Short mmCIF file of C-alpha atoms and ligand atoms in Angstrom, two decimals:
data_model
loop_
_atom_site.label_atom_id
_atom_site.label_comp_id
_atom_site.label_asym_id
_atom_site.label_seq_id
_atom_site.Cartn_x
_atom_site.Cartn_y
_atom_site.Cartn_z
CA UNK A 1 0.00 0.00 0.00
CA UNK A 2 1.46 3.51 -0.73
CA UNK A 3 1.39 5.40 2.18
CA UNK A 4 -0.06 9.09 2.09
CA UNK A 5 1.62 11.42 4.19
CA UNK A 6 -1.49 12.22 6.16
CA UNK A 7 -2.50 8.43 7.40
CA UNK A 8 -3.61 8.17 10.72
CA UNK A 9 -1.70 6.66 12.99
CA UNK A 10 -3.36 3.20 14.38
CA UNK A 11 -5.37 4.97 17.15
CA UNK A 12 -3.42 4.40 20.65
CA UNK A 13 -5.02 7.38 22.96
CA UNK A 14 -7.79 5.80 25.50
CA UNK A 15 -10.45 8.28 26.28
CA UNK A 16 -9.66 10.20 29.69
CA UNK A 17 -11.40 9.48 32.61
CA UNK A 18 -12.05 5.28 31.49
CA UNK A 19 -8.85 3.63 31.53
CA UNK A 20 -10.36 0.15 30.31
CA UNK A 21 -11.97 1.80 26.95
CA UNK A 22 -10.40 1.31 23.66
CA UNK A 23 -9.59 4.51 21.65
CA UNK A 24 -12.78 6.48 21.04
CA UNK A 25 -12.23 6.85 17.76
CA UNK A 26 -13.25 3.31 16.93
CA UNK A 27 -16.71 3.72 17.53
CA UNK A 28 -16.92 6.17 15.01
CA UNK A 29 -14.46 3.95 12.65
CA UNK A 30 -16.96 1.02 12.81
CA UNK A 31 -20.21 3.37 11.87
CA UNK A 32 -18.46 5.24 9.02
CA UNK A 33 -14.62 3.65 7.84
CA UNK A 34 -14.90 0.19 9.43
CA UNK A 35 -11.61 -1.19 7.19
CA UNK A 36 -9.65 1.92 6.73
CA UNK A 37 -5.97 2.74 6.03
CA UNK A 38 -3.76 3.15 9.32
CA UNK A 39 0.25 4.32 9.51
CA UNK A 40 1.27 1.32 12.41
CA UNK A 41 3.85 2.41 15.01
CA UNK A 42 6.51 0.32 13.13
CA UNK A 43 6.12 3.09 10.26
CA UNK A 44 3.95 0.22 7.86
CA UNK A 45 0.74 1.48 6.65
CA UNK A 46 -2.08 -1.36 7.37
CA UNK A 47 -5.92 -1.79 6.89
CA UNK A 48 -7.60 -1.39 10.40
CA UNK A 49 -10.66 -3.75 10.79
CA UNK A 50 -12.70 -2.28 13.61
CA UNK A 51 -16.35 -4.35 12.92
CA UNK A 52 -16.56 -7.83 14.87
CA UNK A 53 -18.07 -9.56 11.37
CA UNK A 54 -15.01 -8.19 9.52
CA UNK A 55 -12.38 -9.26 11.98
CA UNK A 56 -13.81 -12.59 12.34
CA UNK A 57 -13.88 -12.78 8.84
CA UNK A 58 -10.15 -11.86 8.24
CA UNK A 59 -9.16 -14.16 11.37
CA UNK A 60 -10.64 -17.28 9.45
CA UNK A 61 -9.89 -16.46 5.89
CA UNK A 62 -7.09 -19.11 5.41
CA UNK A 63 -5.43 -16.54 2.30
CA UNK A 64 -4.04 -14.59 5.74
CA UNK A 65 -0.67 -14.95 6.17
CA UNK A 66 0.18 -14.67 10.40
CA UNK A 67 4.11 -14.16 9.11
CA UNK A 68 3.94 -10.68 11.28
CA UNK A 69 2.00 -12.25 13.77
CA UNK A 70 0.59 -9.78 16.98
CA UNK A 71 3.58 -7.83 17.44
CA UNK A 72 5.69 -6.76 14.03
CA UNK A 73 3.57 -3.77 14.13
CA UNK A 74 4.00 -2.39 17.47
CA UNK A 75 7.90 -2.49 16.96
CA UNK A 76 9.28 0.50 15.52
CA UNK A 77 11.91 -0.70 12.65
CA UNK A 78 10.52 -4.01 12.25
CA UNK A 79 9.35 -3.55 8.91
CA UNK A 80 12.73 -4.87 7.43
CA UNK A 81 12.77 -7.69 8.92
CA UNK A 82 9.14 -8.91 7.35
CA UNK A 83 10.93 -10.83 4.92
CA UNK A 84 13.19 -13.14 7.43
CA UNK A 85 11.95 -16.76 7.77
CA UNK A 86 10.04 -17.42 11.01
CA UNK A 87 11.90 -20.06 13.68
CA UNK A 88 10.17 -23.39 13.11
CA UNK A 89 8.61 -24.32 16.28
CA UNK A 90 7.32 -20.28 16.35
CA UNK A 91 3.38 -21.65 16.36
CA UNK A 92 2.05 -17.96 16.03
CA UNK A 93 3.47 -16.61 13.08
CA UNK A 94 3.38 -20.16 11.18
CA UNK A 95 1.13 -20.28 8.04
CA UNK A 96 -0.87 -23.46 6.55
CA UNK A 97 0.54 -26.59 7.04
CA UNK A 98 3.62 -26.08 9.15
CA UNK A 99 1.21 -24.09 11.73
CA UNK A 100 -1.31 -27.11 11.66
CA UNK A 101 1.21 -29.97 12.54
CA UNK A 102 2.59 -27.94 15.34
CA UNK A 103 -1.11 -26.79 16.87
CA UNK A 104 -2.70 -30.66 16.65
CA UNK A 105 0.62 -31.85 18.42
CA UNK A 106 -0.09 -28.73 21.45
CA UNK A 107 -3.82 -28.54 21.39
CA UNK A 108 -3.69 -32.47 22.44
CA UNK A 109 -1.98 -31.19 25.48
CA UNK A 110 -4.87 -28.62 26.07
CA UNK A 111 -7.77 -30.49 26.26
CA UNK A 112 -10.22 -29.34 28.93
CA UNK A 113 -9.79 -32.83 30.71
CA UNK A 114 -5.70 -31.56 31.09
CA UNK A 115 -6.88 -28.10 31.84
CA UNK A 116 -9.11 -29.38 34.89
CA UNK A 117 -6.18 -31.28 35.91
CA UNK A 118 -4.40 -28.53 36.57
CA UNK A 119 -6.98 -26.58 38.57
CA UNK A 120 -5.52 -27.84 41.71
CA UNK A 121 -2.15 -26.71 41.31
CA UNK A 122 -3.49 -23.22 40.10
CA UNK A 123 -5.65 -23.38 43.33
CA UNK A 124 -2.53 -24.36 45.60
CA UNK A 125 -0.32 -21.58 44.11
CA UNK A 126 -3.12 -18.55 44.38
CA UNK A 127 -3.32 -19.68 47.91
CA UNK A 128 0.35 -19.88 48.50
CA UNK A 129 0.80 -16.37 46.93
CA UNK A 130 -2.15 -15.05 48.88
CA UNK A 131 -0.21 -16.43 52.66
CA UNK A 132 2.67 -14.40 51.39
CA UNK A 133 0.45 -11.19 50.25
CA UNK A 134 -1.14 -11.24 53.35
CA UNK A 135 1.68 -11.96 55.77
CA UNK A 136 2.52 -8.86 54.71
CA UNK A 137 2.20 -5.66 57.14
CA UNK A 138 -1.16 -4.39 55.51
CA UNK A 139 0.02 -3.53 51.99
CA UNK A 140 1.03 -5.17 48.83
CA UNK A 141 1.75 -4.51 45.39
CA UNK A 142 -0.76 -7.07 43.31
CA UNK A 143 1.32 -6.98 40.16
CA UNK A 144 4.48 -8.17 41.70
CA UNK A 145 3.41 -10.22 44.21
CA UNK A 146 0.62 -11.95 42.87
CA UNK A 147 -0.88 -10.86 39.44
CA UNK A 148 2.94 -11.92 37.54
CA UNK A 149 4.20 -14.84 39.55
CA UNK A 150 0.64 -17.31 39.25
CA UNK A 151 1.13 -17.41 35.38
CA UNK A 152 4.79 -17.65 35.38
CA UNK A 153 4.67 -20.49 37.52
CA UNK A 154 2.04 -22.15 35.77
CA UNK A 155 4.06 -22.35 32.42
CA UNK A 156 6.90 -23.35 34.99
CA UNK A 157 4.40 -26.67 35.44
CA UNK A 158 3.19 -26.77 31.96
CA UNK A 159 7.25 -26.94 30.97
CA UNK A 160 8.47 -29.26 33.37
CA UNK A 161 10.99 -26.60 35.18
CA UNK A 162 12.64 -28.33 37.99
CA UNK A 163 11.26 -26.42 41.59
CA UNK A 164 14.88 -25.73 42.07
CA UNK A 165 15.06 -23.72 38.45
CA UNK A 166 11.98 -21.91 39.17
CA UNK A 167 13.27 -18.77 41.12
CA UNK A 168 15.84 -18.27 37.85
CA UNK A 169 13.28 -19.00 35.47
CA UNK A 170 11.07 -16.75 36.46
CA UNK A 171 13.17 -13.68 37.18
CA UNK A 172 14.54 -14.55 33.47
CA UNK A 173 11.34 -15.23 31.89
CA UNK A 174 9.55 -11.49 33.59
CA UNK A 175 12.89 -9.71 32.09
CA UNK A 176 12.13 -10.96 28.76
CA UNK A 177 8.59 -9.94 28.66
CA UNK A 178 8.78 -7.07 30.52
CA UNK A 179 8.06 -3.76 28.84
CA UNK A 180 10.77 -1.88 30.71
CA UNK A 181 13.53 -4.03 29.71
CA UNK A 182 16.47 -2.56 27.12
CA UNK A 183 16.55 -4.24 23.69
CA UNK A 184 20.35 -6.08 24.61
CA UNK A 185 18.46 -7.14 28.18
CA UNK A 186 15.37 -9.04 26.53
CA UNK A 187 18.54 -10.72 23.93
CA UNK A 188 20.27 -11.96 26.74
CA UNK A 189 17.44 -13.14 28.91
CA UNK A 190 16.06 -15.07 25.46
CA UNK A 191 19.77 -15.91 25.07
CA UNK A 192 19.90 -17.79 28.36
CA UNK A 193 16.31 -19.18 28.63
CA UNK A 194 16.47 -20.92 25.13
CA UNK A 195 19.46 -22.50 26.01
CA UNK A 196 18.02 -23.26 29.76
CA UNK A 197 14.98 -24.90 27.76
CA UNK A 198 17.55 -26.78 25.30
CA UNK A 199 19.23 -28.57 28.33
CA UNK A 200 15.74 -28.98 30.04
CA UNK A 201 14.47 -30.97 26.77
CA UNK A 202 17.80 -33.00 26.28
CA UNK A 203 17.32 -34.27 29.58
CA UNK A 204 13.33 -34.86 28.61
CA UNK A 205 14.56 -37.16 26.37
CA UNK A 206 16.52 -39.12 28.20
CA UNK A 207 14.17 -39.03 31.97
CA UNK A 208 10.42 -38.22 30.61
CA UNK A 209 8.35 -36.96 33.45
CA UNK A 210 4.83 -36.26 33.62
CA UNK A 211 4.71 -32.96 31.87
CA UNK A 212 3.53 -31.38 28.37
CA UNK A 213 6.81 -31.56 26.53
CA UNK A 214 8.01 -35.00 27.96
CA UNK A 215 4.91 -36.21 26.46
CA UNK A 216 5.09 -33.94 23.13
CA UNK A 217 8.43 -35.65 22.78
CA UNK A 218 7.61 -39.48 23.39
CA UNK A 219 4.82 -38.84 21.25
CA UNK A 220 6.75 -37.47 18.50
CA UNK A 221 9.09 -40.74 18.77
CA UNK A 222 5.87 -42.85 18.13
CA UNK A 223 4.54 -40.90 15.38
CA UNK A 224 7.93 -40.69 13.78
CA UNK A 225 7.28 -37.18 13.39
CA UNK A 226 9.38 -35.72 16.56
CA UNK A 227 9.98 -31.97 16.96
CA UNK A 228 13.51 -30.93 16.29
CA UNK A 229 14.88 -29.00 19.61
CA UNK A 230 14.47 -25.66 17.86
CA UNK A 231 11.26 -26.33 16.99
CA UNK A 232 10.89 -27.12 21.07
CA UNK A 233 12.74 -24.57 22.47
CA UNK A 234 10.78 -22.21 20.22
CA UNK A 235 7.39 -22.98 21.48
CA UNK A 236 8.72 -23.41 25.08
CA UNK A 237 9.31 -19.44 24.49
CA UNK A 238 6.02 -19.04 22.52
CA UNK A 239 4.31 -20.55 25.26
CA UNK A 240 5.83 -18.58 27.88
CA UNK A 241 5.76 -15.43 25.86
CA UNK A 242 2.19 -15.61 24.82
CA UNK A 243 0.92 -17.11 28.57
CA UNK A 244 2.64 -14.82 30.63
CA UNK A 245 1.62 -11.05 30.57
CA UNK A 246 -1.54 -11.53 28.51
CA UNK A 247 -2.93 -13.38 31.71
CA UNK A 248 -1.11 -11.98 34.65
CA UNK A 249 -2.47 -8.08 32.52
CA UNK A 250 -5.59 -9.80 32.64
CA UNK A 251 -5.44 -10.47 36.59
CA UNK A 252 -4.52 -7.03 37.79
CA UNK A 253 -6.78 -5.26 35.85
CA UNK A 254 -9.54 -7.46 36.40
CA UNK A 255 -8.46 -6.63 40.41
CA UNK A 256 -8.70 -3.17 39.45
CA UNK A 257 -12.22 -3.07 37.81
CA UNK A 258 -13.75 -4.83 40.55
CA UNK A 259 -12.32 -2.53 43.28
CA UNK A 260 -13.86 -0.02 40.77
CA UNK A 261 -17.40 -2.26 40.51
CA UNK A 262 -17.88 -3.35 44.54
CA UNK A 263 -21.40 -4.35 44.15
CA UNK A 264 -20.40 -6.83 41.10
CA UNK A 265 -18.38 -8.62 43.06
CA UNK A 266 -20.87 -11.02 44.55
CA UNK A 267 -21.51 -11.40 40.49
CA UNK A 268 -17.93 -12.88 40.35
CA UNK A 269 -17.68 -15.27 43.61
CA UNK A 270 -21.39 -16.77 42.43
CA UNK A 271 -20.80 -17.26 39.10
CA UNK A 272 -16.86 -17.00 37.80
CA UNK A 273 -17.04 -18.40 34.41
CA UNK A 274 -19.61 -15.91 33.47
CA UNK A 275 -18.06 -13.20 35.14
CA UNK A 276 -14.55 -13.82 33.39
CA UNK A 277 -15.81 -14.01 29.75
CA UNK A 278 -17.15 -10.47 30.38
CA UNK A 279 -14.13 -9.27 31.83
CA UNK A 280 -12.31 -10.70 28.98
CA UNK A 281 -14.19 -8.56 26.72
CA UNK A 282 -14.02 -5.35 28.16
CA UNK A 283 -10.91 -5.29 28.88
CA UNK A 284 -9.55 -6.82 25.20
CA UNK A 285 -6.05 -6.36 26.93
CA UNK A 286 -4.37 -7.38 23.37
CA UNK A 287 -5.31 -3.59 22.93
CA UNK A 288 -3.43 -3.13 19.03
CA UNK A 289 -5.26 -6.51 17.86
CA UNK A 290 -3.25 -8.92 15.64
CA UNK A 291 -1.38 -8.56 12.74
CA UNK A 292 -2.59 -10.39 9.19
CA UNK A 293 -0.88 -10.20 5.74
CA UNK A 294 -3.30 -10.80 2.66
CA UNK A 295 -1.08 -13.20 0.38
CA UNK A 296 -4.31 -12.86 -2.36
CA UNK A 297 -6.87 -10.07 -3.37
CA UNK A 298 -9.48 -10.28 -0.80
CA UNK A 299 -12.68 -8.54 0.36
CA UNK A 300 -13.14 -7.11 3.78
CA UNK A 301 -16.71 -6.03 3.94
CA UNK A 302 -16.66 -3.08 1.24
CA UNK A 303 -13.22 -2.58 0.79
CA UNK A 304 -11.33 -4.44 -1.78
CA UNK A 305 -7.77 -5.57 -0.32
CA UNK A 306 -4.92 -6.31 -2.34
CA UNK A 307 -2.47 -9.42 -2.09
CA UNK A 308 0.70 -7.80 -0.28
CA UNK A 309 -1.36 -5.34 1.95
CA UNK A 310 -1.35 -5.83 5.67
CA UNK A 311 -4.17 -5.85 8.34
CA UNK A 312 -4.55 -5.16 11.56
CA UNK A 313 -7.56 -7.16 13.40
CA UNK A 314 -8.73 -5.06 16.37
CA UNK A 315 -9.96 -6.93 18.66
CA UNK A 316 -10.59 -4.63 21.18
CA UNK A 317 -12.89 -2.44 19.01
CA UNK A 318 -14.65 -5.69 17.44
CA UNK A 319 -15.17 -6.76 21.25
CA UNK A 320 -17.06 -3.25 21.84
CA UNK A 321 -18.72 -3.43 18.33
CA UNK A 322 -23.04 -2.95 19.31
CA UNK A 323 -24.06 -5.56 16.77
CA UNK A 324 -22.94 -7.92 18.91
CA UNK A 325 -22.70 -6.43 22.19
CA UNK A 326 -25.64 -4.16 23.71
CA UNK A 327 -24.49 -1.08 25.44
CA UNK A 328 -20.84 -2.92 24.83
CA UNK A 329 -18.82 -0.52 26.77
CA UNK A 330 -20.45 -1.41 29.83
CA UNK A 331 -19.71 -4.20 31.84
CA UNK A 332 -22.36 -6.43 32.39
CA UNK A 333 -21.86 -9.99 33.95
CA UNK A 334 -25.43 -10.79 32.50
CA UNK A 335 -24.75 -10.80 28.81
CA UNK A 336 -26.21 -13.49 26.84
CA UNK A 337 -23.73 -15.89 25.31
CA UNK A 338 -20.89 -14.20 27.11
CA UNK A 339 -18.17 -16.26 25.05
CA UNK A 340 -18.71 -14.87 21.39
CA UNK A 341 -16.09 -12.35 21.84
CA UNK A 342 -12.81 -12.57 20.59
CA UNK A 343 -10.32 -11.35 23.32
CA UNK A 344 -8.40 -14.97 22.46
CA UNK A 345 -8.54 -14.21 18.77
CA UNK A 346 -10.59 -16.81 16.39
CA UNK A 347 -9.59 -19.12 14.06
CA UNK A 348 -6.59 -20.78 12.82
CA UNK A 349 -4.47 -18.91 15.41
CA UNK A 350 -6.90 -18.46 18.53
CA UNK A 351 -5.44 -18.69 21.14
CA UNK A 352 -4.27 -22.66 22.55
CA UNK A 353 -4.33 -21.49 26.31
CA UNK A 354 -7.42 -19.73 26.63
CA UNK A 355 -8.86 -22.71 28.94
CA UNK A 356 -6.20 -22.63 31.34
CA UNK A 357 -6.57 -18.81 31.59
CA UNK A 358 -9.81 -19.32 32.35
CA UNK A 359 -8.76 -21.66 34.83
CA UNK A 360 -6.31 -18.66 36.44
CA UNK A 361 -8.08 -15.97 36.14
CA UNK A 362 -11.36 -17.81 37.87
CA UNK A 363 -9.28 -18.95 40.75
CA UNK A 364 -7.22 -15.87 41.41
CA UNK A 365 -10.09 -13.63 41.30
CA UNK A 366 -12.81 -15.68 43.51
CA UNK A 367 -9.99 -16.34 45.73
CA UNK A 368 -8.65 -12.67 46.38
CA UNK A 369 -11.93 -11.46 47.50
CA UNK A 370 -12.81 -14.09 49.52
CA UNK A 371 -9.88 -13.81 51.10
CA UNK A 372 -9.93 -10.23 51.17
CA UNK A 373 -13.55 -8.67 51.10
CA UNK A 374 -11.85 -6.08 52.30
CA UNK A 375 -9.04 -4.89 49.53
CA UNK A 376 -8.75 -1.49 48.63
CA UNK A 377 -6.40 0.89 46.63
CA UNK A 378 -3.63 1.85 49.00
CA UNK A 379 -2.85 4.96 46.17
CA UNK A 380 -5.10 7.75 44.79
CA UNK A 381 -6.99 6.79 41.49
CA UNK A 382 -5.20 8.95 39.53
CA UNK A 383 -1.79 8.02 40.60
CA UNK A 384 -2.44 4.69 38.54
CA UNK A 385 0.43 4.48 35.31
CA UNK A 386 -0.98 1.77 32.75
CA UNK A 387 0.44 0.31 29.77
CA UNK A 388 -0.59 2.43 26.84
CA UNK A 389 2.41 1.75 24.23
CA UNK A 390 2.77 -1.95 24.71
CA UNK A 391 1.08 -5.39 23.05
CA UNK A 392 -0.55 -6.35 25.96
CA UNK A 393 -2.81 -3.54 28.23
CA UNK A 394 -2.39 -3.68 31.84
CA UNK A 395 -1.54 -1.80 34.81
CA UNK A 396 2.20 -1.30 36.00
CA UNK A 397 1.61 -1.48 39.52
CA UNK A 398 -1.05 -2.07 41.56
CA UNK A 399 -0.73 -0.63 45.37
CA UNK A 400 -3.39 -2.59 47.20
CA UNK A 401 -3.96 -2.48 51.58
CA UNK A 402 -6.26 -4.67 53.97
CA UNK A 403 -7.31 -4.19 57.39
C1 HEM B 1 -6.02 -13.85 29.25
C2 HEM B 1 -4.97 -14.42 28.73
C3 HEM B 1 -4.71 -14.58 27.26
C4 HEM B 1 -5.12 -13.80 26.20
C5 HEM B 1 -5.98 -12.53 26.25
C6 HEM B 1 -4.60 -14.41 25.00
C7 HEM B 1 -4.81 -13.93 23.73
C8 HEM B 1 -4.39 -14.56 22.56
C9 HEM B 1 -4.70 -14.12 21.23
C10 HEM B 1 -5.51 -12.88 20.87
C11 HEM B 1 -4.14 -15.00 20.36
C12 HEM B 1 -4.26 -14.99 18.83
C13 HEM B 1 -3.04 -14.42 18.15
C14 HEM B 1 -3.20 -14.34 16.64
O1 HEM B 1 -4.26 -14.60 16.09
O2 HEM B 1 -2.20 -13.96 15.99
C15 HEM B 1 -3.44 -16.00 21.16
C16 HEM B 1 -2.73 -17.07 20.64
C17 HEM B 1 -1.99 -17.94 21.42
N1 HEM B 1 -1.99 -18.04 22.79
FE1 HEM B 1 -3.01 -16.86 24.06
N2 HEM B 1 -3.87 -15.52 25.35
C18 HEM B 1 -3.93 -15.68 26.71
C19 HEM B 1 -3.36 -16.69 27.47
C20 HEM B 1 -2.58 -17.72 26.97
C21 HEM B 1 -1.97 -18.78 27.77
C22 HEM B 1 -2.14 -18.96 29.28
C23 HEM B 1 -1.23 -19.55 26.90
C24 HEM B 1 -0.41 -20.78 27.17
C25 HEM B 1 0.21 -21.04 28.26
C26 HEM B 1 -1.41 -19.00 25.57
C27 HEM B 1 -0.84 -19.50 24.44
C28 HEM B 1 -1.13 -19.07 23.16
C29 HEM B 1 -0.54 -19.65 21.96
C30 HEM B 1 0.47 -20.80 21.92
C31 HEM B 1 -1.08 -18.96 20.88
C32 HEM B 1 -0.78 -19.19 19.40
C33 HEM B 1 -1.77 -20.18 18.82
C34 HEM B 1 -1.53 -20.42 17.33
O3 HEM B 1 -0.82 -19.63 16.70
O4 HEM B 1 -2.05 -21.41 16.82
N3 HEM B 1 -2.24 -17.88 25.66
N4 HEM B 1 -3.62 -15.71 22.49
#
């Protein structure tokens, strides 16, 4: 697409005063330009698809190429580097046939059945987390000590990291997702935790134990069609890197909303899996959507897209789109089929771990508040920084107190 010099950058800026609306610009986007041309912060110019029938639409079409994947566009000076091949084993940016190998292997490992399995352990570690919180003298940060550790220790389980590699694995894993980190930081953390993962799988080999990858691996033997150890070590870090902030972003802020909401609290202790579908929508924390490339001509409700062009699927917008979603930017725990949004994504590429989020994200929250009825904000409102340039929405720090 040739880029004008007056195309409007993808719209970033949340509306003051409601920290957990998308831009407001998308409402009027979806009544009168609902595909419309966008300059992304990586300098590419992109089709923005702000209707929910348009970005399912582009999410199934199998012509999309995921070769950019959710983040090429949010990283100034990628554009370059569109053309280098993507890591086998690198699920989410995979196209057609290499993608579907890898996702039947994982998605076996996903099942609800495994997912319910590991309720327990979630349950034991949002307990264990909660003792520490609240042997604590009154006051707590929930990001750090609660909100980032529970899903860092549940890919922990899901990988097989020895207890005794935990502490290093998780200090290594929050640098490289962490939005504060320098560019030759997040290298060496990835640097050190692919070739922590390597050893980990070598040893796999040799001593399977009851985990996801030991299995991925004897299963691969039987099949004859075994992963190679990049194409392990890779989706060890895709797990990791797509499990990690999206749900412990999704935890804080969740916190957040229902300190906001008191009275919908009793909502979310009665009825969880209802309550977190909602939550999911509203707060659409992969707030600049996911990133599509059209490899033929293709139509996106009236607009005619060309083979080479690039779109950008906003979820967040499609998740407030009134078609769909009656008075959509408020939050209501009474929706009807609360699971038709698409805060995981939809299609090829939705998202492998949504079930187990669900699984964190009901726990932690029905735990917290019974635990403590009583948490409040230990800060003023407005001293609240959030996440406005990054992938993932969230809050940076959440200052919480008891009685
Ligand atoms: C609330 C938490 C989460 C949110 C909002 C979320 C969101 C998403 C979205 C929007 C996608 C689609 C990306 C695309 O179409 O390009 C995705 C894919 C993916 N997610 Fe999640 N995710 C969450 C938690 C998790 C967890 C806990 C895991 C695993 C431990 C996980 C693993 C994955 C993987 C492997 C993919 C790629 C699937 C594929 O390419 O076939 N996610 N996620």
């Amino acid at each position: 697409m040739t880029a004008a010099s007056d195309t409007p950058a993808l719209p970033t800026t949340r509306p003051a005063g409601c920290p957990y609306d998308p831009p407001e610009n998308y409402a009027t986007l979806r009544e009168e330009a609902p595909t419309s041309q966008v300059r992304c912060p990586a300098g590419m110019d992109a089709w923005l698809v702000t209707r929910y029938s348009d970005v399912r639409a582009v999410l199934a079409d199998r012509t999309m190429s995921s070769r950019g994947a959710s983040s090429v566009h949010v990283n100034a000076g990628a554009e370059r580097d569109l053309d280098i091949e993507v890591a086998p084993g690198s699920i989410i940016q995979l196209d057609g046939k290499d993608h579907s190998r890898l996702r039947k292997m994982v998605l076996a490992e996903f099942t609800v059945r495994r997912v319910e399995a590991m309720r327990t352990y979630v349950q034991g570690l949002v307990e264990s987390h909660l003792d520490a919180m609240l042997a604590k003298p009154g006051e707590a940060d929930l990001v750090r000590d609660f909100a980032l550790p529970i899903p860092s220790l549940v890919i922990c389980e899901l990988l097989g990291v020895p207890y005794a590699d935990r502490e290093r694995f998780q200090h290594q894993s929050s640098t490289l997702v962490s939005t504060d980190t320098t560019r030759e930081q997040g290298q060496q953390a990835y640097e050190e935790l692919s070739g922590f993962l390597a050893a980990l799988f070598v040893d796999k080999q040799k001593n399977p134990q009851d985990d996801l990858f030991s299995r991925l691996i004897a299963r691969g033997r039987e099949t004859g069609d075994a992963l190679t150890m990049e194409e392990l070590v890779m989706l060890g870090l895709s797990l990791l890197v797509a499990g990690h902030e999206t749900t412990a972003n999704m935890i804080a802020l969740s916190t957040l909303v229902l300190l906001d909401h008191p009275q919908q609290r009793e909502v979310v202790l009665a009825a969880p899996e209802r309550a977190v579908e909602e939550l999911l929508r509203y707060l659409s924390v992969v707030q600049f959507g996911v990133l599509r490339y059209a490899t033929e001509d293709v139509q996106v409700g009236a607009r005619a897209v060309k083979a080479g062009e690039w779109l950008v699927a906003a979820l967040n917008s499609a998740n407030r789109d009134e078609e769909l979603f009656p008075a959509a930017d408020k939050l209501d725990f009474h929706r009807e089929s609360p699971r038709t949004h698409v805060a995981f994504g939809f299609g090829a590429h939705q998202c492998i771990g949504q079930q187990l989020a669900r699984v964190e994200l009901q726990e932690a929250l029905t735990r917290l508040f019974r635990r403590v009825p009583d948490l409040r904000l230990a800060v003023p409102r407005e001293s609240l920084a959030y996440k406005h340039n990054t992938l993932v929405y969230g809050v940076r720090e959440l200052p919480v107190a008891w009685s």
